């Protein structure tokens, strides 16, 4: 093959890794099994003319200066402060739960008392974990923590993960802290923005390099064969690096059984009205079977009078062969699954040319910025290693 490197997958991780290698002078083949690039961040106009995110709502946010500088090269960005409301006891209140949420749901005097206690217990702190609040030595703080847990987290988490909440890793719940002030933004990162024109053009520009050859509708399983520590591409031994961003269990023929994932049934609805709801995302922790409704125009800032598109997310079990739920969206991080992942990682380690990169290959939750950083670091390490070897 006339390539120096192969990248499997053209999502965040694969696109950035390929670009990095190409910029270092490598000829890179990128294979993507879907008919389009961008992985789960793929977006585009629907029949309604609304720019939608086909695999669920994506907002770019990062506190990494390096990642922020990196993405500036490939798109112009507009600032976007993501705000989420949650429907609790018939009211729409800010999520993360903050002091405004508290005042909307508590009697005024009680709300003031809780605020005073929070200031006393967490001086100078901006956020606290709901799990910590629930176990606070102060009875009033504890009661407040339990209230938030019951109203915001308990049922949402059970729906989202399909298991009782005590089986869900703390880190998942702590992704959404309790806000001890009045910051109504969903994320606390330094940079929060959306790319003008959408994410797909961003990935097009990242992949647009003379050193990159992209093959869509190409499943790596039809191209690559792994055998006794050697990688074969189209039948011939391939000695360059292979950066793999697909599911690692699939790569090894599910030798130890499938890695569990949670999936989503995404139901889009097109409406003939300007606006559907008062925020880009409204969470439904309690009453409904779905977890949240996204209204894309509010997310992207697209101006399109008279029409809007919304998305309801219904979590469900991952079933690779199912009509619904056949996309592995969320890794289920628990000790048993991480153990299983460890076995696949050990199989991968027997192939010196193979690098696992990204949320499916590494079986871990990456936000876009973390996926980009990981891909940059991995490829830079790889290039540095090769230079070392070629110098010796
Ligand atoms: P992926 O996007 O999954 O890309 C992997 C690619 O590999 C896919 O295109 C796939 O088709 C391809 N592939 C797999 N197997 C093969 C094969 N055998 N052959 C060829 N190609 C193959 N992050 C944020 O920063 N902000 C958000 O708001 C946000 N919202 C999210 C909402 C949802 C519902 C979900 C599930 C995730 C969200 N994320 C968000 C996380 C974000 O989606 C990931 O960080 C990002 O998609 C990771 O990119 P990746 O390239 O590692 O994986
Ligand atoms: N969560 C919740 N209620 C909410 C929002 C989030 O219980 O209103 C919990 C839930 O367990 C979820 C986790 O917090 O899986 C992380 O939420 P996030 O919004 O980060 O999820 P994602 O964007 O990854 O779907």
mmCIF file of C-alpha atoms and ligand atoms in Angstrom, residues 95 152-154 156-157 160-161 168 172-173 175-176 186 283 285 292 313 330 365, ligand 2:
data_model
loop_
_atom_site.group_PDB
_atom_site.id
_atom_site.type_symbol
_atom_site.label_atom_id
_atom_site.label_comp_id
_atom_site.label_asym_id
_atom_site.label_seq_id
_atom_site.Cartn_x
_atom_site.Cartn_y
_atom_site.Cartn_z
ATOM 1 C CA UNK A 95 -29.933 22.882 35.393
ATOM 2 C CA UNK A 152 -33.032 16.040 39.272
ATOM 3 C CA UNK A 153 -30.840 12.950 39.353
ATOM 4 C CA UNK A 154 -32.642 9.860 40.586
ATOM 5 C CA UNK A 156 -33.117 10.819 35.006
ATOM 6 C CA UNK A 157 -30.119 8.640 35.837
ATOM 7 C CA UNK A 160 -30.462 7.211 31.088
ATOM 8 C CA UNK A 161 -28.541 4.180 32.287
ATOM 9 C CA UNK A 168 -23.904 4.299 38.147
ATOM 10 C CA UNK A 172 -21.107 10.281 35.674
ATOM 11 C CA UNK A 173 -23.392 12.031 38.151
ATOM 12 C CA UNK A 175 -20.524 15.671 35.456
ATOM 13 C CA UNK A 176 -23.464 17.855 36.431
ATOM 14 C CA UNK A 186 -24.558 24.242 31.720
ATOM 15 C CA UNK A 283 -34.477 18.091 30.641
ATOM 16 C CA UNK A 285 -35.916 14.139 34.865
ATOM 17 C CA UNK A 292 -34.498 15.697 27.206
ATOM 18 C CA UNK A 313 -33.880 11.254 23.428
ATOM 19 C CA UNK A 330 -22.278 5.706 25.995
ATOM 20 C CA UNK A 365 -16.248 8.912 27.864
HETATM 21 N N1 LIG B 2 -28.110 13.961 35.031
HETATM 22 C C1 LIG B 2 -29.290 13.881 35.721
HETATM 23 N N2 LIG B 2 -30.245 14.835 35.526
HETATM 24 C C2 LIG B 2 -30.085 15.861 34.658
HETATM 25 C C3 LIG B 2 -28.875 15.947 33.941
HETATM 26 C C4 LIG B 2 -27.911 14.971 34.143
HETATM 27 O O1 LIG B 2 -29.486 12.951 36.486
HETATM 28 O O2 LIG B 2 -30.997 16.704 34.521
HETATM 29 C C5 LIG B 2 -27.076 12.929 35.295
HETATM 30 C C6 LIG B 2 -27.305 11.661 34.466
HETATM 31 O O3 LIG B 2 -26.868 10.556 35.221
HETATM 32 C C7 LIG B 2 -26.413 11.879 33.260
HETATM 33 C C8 LIG B 2 -25.225 12.572 33.918
HETATM 34 O O4 LIG B 2 -25.800 13.413 34.922
HETATM 35 O O5 LIG B 2 -26.063 10.674 32.645
HETATM 36 C C9 LIG B 2 -24.358 13.376 32.979
HETATM 37 O O6 LIG B 2 -25.165 14.348 32.330
HETATM 38 P P1 LIG B 2 -24.701 15.027 30.972
HETATM 39 O O7 LIG B 2 -25.644 16.117 30.648
HETATM 40 O O8 LIG B 2 -23.256 15.344 31.062
HETATM 41 O O9 LIG B 2 -24.933 13.826 29.965
HETATM 42 P P2 LIG B 2 -24.614 13.724 28.394
HETATM 43 O O10 LIG B 2 -24.532 15.103 27.845
HETATM 44 O O11 LIG B 2 -23.344 12.977 28.341
HETATM 45 O O12 LIG B 2 -25.786 12.953 27.906
#
